[in-house]
Amino acid sequence: MGKLRFLFKMLDFLVASTLHVEASAIFEDPKSLKQVSCFFFPEHRLPGALDATMNYLLKRAAKDESFSYEVVIVDDGSSDGTKKVAFDFVKKYGIDNVRVILLDENHGKGEATRKGMLHSRGELLLMLDADGATKVTDLEKLENQICAIVRDTNFRVSDVPVVAFGSRVHLEEKALAKRKRYRNFLMKGFHFVVLLTAGPGVSDTQCGFKMFTRSAARKLFTNIRLKRWCFDVELVYLCKWFGIQMLETSINWSEIPGSKVSVLSLPNIVWELTLMTIGYRSRMWKISS
């Protein structure tokens, strides 16, 4: 198969290091015995996620000489040691296999993803969060689904617009039992608003594990406008606009402390969804084909 490209979304401290909403992660200072909140920095998470990804890619490339890959790391204006960690991997694996895109300031998860996708050069592009919540090997589930559809056509995989969404819906019953009631209420409320905004089609819009054919990625990410939390919902809306086939596949997923969006972000989420609804329905947001 042609080149498979990976996109790591690197979020700066304000997004990726938000404290766990249900119970803040803490540690005890051995000197004072005081409990101290523990923040999770992207620079601490990235090496583990990148190591797992590179190990998988190297093993797969060793088995299949036609397989090639590239990892694109997008640094969304971080102020910690993220850039150093990223460039260490470039030095270790070479610029042909690992590339780093530096944004001058924090723009948000959506904008970082957009920049990475538009700078990727492969036939299949995987969007993968850098927190290690999903196993990189699950990409084969998404890849196989896309290839099964393309196999029935006379086109290259890159030329058929398809998006495969990783889904955690199969884990929802267990998660509901563990979450506090107010979080379950907020989650169901969000799903209802998403349904009103983008319509049905994808059960889990917010999972940070999605695969795009090159054709789909170019159509979607040249038009996407939301820069932060709700760009995933806009992707679903745009898929429907362009008639891009959407697939949804169950994946393995582990809850990572510190990865959740804070409840304080809810006003911004509501604002983005409202802005998107008004923008598209009023035709103020033009869609380029």
Tab-separated table of C-alpha atoms in Angstrom:
chain	number	residue	atom	x	y	z
A	1	MET	CA	0.000	0.000	0.000
A	2	GLY	CA	1.104	3.594	-0.495
A	3	LYS	CA	2.380	5.872	2.189
A	4	LEU	CA	0.556	5.874	5.489
A	5	ARG	CA	0.905	9.131	7.395
A	6	PHE	CA	0.459	9.652	11.109
A	7	LEU	CA	-0.570	12.905	12.741
A	8	PHE	CA	0.190	13.501	16.407
A	9	LYS	CA	-1.742	16.461	17.768
A	10	MET	CA	0.475	18.224	20.245
A	11	LEU	CA	-1.591	20.454	22.495
A	12	ASP	CA	-0.077	23.050	24.705
A	13	PHE	CA	-0.428	23.048	28.491
A	14	LEU	CA	-3.823	24.716	28.614
A	15	VAL	CA	-5.506	21.922	26.657
A	16	ALA	CA	-3.512	18.730	27.083
A	17	SER	CA	-2.730	19.297	30.731
A	18	THR	CA	-6.190	20.143	32.032
A	19	LEU	CA	-6.747	18.503	35.396
A	20	HIS	CA	-8.962	15.421	35.605
A	21	VAL	CA	-12.491	16.656	36.253
A	22	GLU	CA	-13.758	13.790	38.389
A	23	ALA	CA	-10.842	13.631	40.827
A	24	SER	CA	-7.719	15.696	40.379
A	25	ALA	CA	-4.557	13.611	40.258
A	26	ILE	CA	-2.451	14.370	43.325
A	27	PHE	CA	0.784	13.325	44.969
A	28	GLU	CA	2.040	13.792	48.490
A	29	ASP	CA	5.076	15.944	49.174
A	30	PRO	CA	7.346	13.685	51.320
A	31	LYS	CA	8.722	16.680	53.242
A	32	SER	CA	5.578	18.603	54.099
A	33	LEU	CA	3.116	15.675	53.680
A	34	LYS	CA	0.869	18.095	51.828
A	35	GLN	CA	-1.147	16.923	48.874
A	36	VAL	CA	-0.164	18.670	45.661
A	37	SER	CA	-2.088	18.747	42.378
A	38	CYS	CA	-0.273	16.872	39.642
A	39	PHE	CA	-0.344	18.419	36.174
A	40	PHE	CA	0.324	16.301	33.093
A	41	PHE	CA	2.627	17.936	30.572
A	42	PRO	CA	2.698	16.973	26.895
A	43	GLU	CA	6.495	16.623	27.107
A	44	HIS	CA	6.020	13.765	29.611
A	45	ARG	CA	3.369	11.937	27.582
A	46	LEU	CA	4.860	12.275	24.133
A	47	PRO	CA	7.880	9.925	24.436
A	48	GLY	CA	5.746	6.925	25.422
A	49	ALA	CA	3.213	7.519	22.651
A	50	LEU	CA	5.917	8.089	20.051
A	51	ASP	CA	7.961	5.075	21.145
A	52	ALA	CA	4.920	2.814	20.837
A	53	THR	CA	4.095	4.255	17.419
A	54	MET	CA	7.620	4.022	16.028
A	55	ASN	CA	8.054	0.456	17.295
A	56	TYR	CA	4.866	-0.561	15.510
A	57	LEU	CA	5.834	1.201	12.285
A	58	LEU	CA	9.359	-0.217	12.214
A	59	LYS	CA	8.085	-3.766	12.736
A	60	ARG	CA	5.458	-3.361	10.034
A	61	ALA	CA	7.946	-1.868	7.581
A	62	ALA	CA	10.345	-4.767	8.255
A	63	LYS	CA	7.631	-7.258	7.279
A	64	ASP	CA	6.415	-5.346	4.214
A	65	GLU	CA	8.953	-3.589	1.972
A	66	SER	CA	6.193	-1.652	0.187
A	67	PHE	CA	5.021	-0.069	3.433
A	68	SER	CA	6.231	3.454	4.136
A	69	TYR	CA	5.244	5.951	6.796
A	70	GLU	CA	5.756	9.369	8.279
A	71	VAL	CA	4.973	10.802	11.702
A	72	VAL	CA	3.994	14.471	11.789
A	73	ILE	CA	4.188	16.154	15.203
A	74	VAL	CA	2.352	19.465	15.546
A	75	ASP	CA	3.508	21.639	18.438
A	76	ASP	CA	0.657	24.049	19.182
A	77	GLY	CA	2.745	26.833	20.710
A	78	SER	CA	3.908	24.848	23.747
A	79	SER	CA	5.953	26.554	26.447
A	80	ASP	CA	7.442	23.435	28.052
A	81	GLY	CA	10.006	20.940	26.751
A	82	THR	CA	7.757	19.526	24.033
A	83	LYS	CA	9.822	20.865	21.125
A	84	LYS	CA	12.998	19.280	22.456
A	85	VAL	CA	11.299	15.898	22.843
A	86	ALA	CA	9.898	16.131	19.308
A	87	PHE	CA	13.241	17.072	17.726
A	88	ASP	CA	14.994	14.286	19.635
A	89	PHE	CA	12.789	11.845	17.725
A	90	VAL	CA	13.618	13.607	14.440
A	91	LYS	CA	17.331	13.126	15.176
A	92	LYS	CA	16.778	9.495	16.131
A	93	TYR	CA	14.626	8.426	13.165
A	94	GLY	CA	15.451	11.004	10.495
A	95	ILE	CA	13.554	13.826	8.817
A	96	ASP	CA	12.009	11.468	6.244
A	97	ASN	CA	10.211	9.532	8.978
A	98	VAL	CA	9.489	12.180	11.626
A	99	ARG	CA	8.660	15.826	10.962
A	100	VAL	CA	7.793	18.639	13.370
A	101	ILE	CA	5.491	21.572	12.663
A	102	LEU	CA	5.867	24.493	15.077
A	103	LEU	CA	2.984	26.941	15.507
A	104	ASP	CA	3.975	30.391	16.718
A	105	GLU	CA	1.315	30.462	19.432
A	106	ASN	CA	-1.488	28.335	20.833
A	107	HIS	CA	-4.318	28.186	18.294
A	108	GLY	CA	-6.215	25.156	19.565
A	109	LYS	CA	-6.592	21.463	18.871
A	110	GLY	CA	-8.617	21.979	15.694
A	111	GLU	CA	-6.109	24.332	14.109
A	112	ALA	CA	-3.154	22.137	15.058
A	113	THR	CA	-4.881	19.165	13.438
A	114	ARG	CA	-5.722	21.175	10.324
A	115	LYS	CA	-2.122	22.307	9.894
A	116	GLY	CA	-0.796	18.779	10.335
A	117	MET	CA	-3.269	17.216	7.939
A	118	LEU	CA	-2.617	19.749	5.190
A	119	HIS	CA	1.149	19.216	5.521
A	120	SER	CA	0.908	15.413	5.437
A	121	ARG	CA	1.867	13.669	2.216
A	122	GLY	CA	0.401	10.176	2.412
A	123	GLU	CA	-2.500	8.251	0.965
A	124	LEU	CA	-3.962	7.499	4.399
A	125	LEU	CA	-3.740	9.991	7.256
A	126	LEU	CA	-4.301	9.039	10.876
A	127	MET	CA	-5.205	11.590	13.516
A	128	LEU	CA	-3.854	10.349	16.844
A	129	ASP	CA	-3.860	12.082	20.239
A	130	ALA	CA	-0.497	12.207	21.964
A	131	ASP	CA	-1.809	11.093	25.359
A	132	GLY	CA	-1.563	7.376	24.571
A	133	ALA	CA	-5.241	6.688	25.308
A	134	THR	CA	-5.582	4.573	22.165
A	135	LYS	CA	-3.357	1.775	20.891
A	136	VAL	CA	-1.667	2.601	17.623
A	137	THR	CA	-2.220	-0.982	16.425
A	138	ASP	CA	-5.938	-0.228	16.219
A	139	LEU	CA	-5.218	1.811	13.107
A	140	GLU	CA	-5.392	-1.465	11.200
A	141	LYS	CA	-9.105	-1.706	12.032
A	142	LEU	CA	-9.743	1.687	10.431
A	143	GLU	CA	-7.366	0.967	7.563
A	144	ASN	CA	-9.021	-2.366	6.750
A	145	GLN	CA	-12.476	-0.791	6.708
A	146	ILE	CA	-11.372	1.910	4.292
A	147	CYS	CA	-9.528	-0.549	2.048
A	148	ALA	CA	-12.560	-2.839	1.925
A	149	ILE	CA	-14.582	-0.008	0.391
A	150	VAL	CA	-11.871	1.123	-2.019
A	151	ARG	CA	-11.250	-2.464	-3.146
A	152	ASP	CA	-14.548	-2.448	-5.026
A	153	THR	CA	-13.516	0.573	-7.110
A	154	ASN	CA	-10.925	1.187	-9.803
A	155	PHE	CA	-9.402	4.097	-7.904
A	156	ARG	CA	-6.353	4.492	-5.702
A	157	VAL	CA	-7.083	4.509	-1.980
A	158	SER	CA	-6.015	8.162	-1.762
A	159	ASP	CA	-8.595	9.242	-4.362
A	160	VAL	CA	-11.719	7.823	-2.708
A	161	PRO	CA	-13.114	10.203	-0.040
A	162	VAL	CA	-13.687	8.119	3.094
A	163	VAL	CA	-13.303	8.825	6.830
A	164	ALA	CA	-13.100	6.132	9.513
A	165	PHE	CA	-13.988	7.303	13.032
A	166	GLY	CA	-12.636	5.437	16.039
A	167	SER	CA	-15.445	4.831	18.529
A	168	ARG	CA	-15.662	4.266	22.291
A	169	VAL	CA	-19.426	3.670	22.340
A	170	HIS	CA	-18.939	0.000	23.249
A	171	LEU	CA	-17.278	1.185	26.480
A	172	GLU	CA	-19.999	3.674	27.346
A	173	GLU	CA	-22.034	1.488	29.742
A	174	LYS	CA	-18.995	0.864	31.931
A	175	ALA	CA	-18.000	4.527	31.782
A	176	LEU	CA	-21.483	5.684	32.778
A	177	ALA	CA	-21.282	3.576	35.931
A	178	LYS	CA	-17.998	5.190	36.962
A	179	ARG	CA	-18.758	8.811	36.127
A	180	LYS	CA	-20.483	11.226	38.448
A	181	ARG	CA	-24.093	12.009	37.612
A	182	TYR	CA	-23.456	15.574	36.538
A	183	ARG	CA	-20.822	14.396	34.040
A	184	ASN	CA	-23.241	11.855	32.556
A	185	PHE	CA	-25.869	14.583	32.289
A	186	LEU	CA	-23.411	16.909	30.555
A	187	MET	CA	-22.266	14.150	28.210
A	188	LYS	CA	-25.805	13.271	27.143
A	189	GLY	CA	-26.587	16.966	26.740
A	190	PHE	CA	-23.542	17.383	24.512
A	191	HIS	CA	-24.538	14.398	22.370
A	192	PHE	CA	-28.018	15.882	21.955
A	193	VAL	CA	-26.605	19.261	20.876
A	194	VAL	CA	-24.241	17.526	18.443
A	195	LEU	CA	-27.212	15.661	16.957
A	196	LEU	CA	-29.045	18.959	16.430
A	197	THR	CA	-25.945	20.631	14.993
A	198	ALA	CA	-24.433	17.999	12.694
A	199	GLY	CA	-27.200	15.412	12.537
A	200	PRO	CA	-26.921	11.625	12.950
A	201	GLY	CA	-24.190	9.497	11.446
A	202	VAL	CA	-21.401	9.197	14.027
A	203	SER	CA	-22.017	8.135	17.641
A	204	ASP	CA	-18.634	9.234	19.016
A	205	THR	CA	-17.471	12.450	17.359
A	206	GLN	CA	-14.889	13.347	20.001
A	207	CYS	CA	-12.614	10.290	19.912
A	208	GLY	CA	-9.111	11.461	18.983
A	209	PHE	CA	-8.495	8.559	16.602
A	210	LYS	CA	-9.640	9.108	13.022
A	211	MET	CA	-8.337	8.023	9.633
A	212	PHE	CA	-8.823	9.955	6.397
A	213	THR	CA	-8.040	9.159	2.813
A	214	ARG	CA	-6.025	11.940	1.234
A	215	SER	CA	-8.989	13.032	-0.863
A	216	ALA	CA	-11.255	13.333	2.186
A	217	ALA	CA	-8.621	15.156	4.240
A	218	ARG	CA	-8.050	17.799	1.566
A	219	LYS	CA	-11.760	18.518	1.183
A	220	LEU	CA	-12.394	18.685	4.935
A	221	PHE	CA	-9.359	20.491	6.285
A	222	THR	CA	-9.296	23.215	3.640
A	223	ASN	CA	-12.785	24.180	4.812
A	224	ILE	CA	-12.730	23.622	8.568
A	225	ARG	CA	-13.025	26.806	10.633
A	226	LEU	CA	-13.386	25.826	14.287
A	227	LYS	CA	-9.986	25.949	15.953
A	228	ARG	CA	-10.550	24.283	19.309
A	229	TRP	CA	-12.823	21.687	20.902
A	230	CYS	CA	-15.671	21.215	18.433
A	231	PHE	CA	-13.816	20.839	15.148
A	232	ASP	CA	-14.686	17.101	15.269
A	233	VAL	CA	-18.372	17.988	15.022
A	234	GLU	CA	-17.644	20.285	12.078
A	235	LEU	CA	-15.880	17.381	10.354
A	236	VAL	CA	-19.102	15.346	10.509
A	237	TYR	CA	-21.099	18.270	9.108
A	238	LEU	CA	-18.655	18.723	6.239
A	239	CYS	CA	-18.585	14.989	5.502
A	240	LYS	CA	-22.333	15.133	4.981
A	241	TRP	CA	-22.057	18.249	2.843
A	242	PHE	CA	-19.527	16.617	0.513
A	243	GLY	CA	-21.156	13.193	0.628
A	244	ILE	CA	-18.010	11.654	2.107
A	245	GLN	CA	-18.627	8.142	3.392
A	246	MET	CA	-18.256	7.870	7.178
A	247	LEU	CA	-17.353	4.628	8.943
A	248	GLU	CA	-17.260	3.984	12.686
A	249	THR	CA	-15.133	1.305	14.318
A	250	SER	CA	-14.784	0.225	17.944
A	251	ILE	CA	-11.268	0.710	19.296
A	252	ASN	CA	-9.373	0.065	22.516
A	253	TRP	CA	-9.254	3.105	24.738
A	254	SER	CA	-7.908	3.847	28.224
A	255	GLU	CA	-8.820	6.841	30.313
A	256	ILE	CA	-5.715	8.963	30.859
A	257	PRO	CA	-5.715	11.245	33.942
A	258	GLY	CA	-5.480	14.883	32.980
A	259	SER	CA	-6.759	14.411	29.420
A	260	LYS	CA	-10.328	15.553	29.930
A	261	VAL	CA	-11.624	18.939	28.926
A	262	SER	CA	-12.482	21.021	31.973
A	263	VAL	CA	-16.105	21.819	32.798
A	264	LEU	CA	-14.993	25.451	32.613
A	265	SER	CA	-14.568	24.936	28.869
A	266	LEU	CA	-18.297	24.246	28.391
A	267	PRO	CA	-19.197	27.892	27.552
A	268	ASN	CA	-16.557	27.839	24.795
A	269	ILE	CA	-17.911	24.543	23.464
A	270	VAL	CA	-21.473	25.914	23.350
A	271	TRP	CA	-20.178	29.056	21.658
A	272	GLU	CA	-18.339	27.074	18.970
A	273	LEU	CA	-21.371	24.927	18.191
A	274	THR	CA	-23.583	28.019	18.030
A	275	LEU	CA	-21.090	29.788	15.782
A	276	MET	CA	-20.921	26.783	13.487
A	277	THR	CA	-24.705	26.501	13.245
A	278	ILE	CA	-25.169	30.186	12.431
A	279	GLY	CA	-22.190	30.280	10.079
A	280	TYR	CA	-23.314	27.421	7.859
A	281	ARG	CA	-27.069	27.950	7.972
A	282	SER	CA	-26.742	31.652	7.131
A	283	ARG	CA	-24.270	30.785	4.340
A	284	MET	CA	-21.749	33.218	5.824
A	285	TRP	CA	-19.319	30.306	5.971
A	286	LYS	CA	-18.654	29.380	2.374
A	287	ILE	CA	-17.612	25.816	1.543
A	288	SER	CA	-15.013	25.407	-1.181
A	289	SER	CA	-15.056	22.260	-3.280
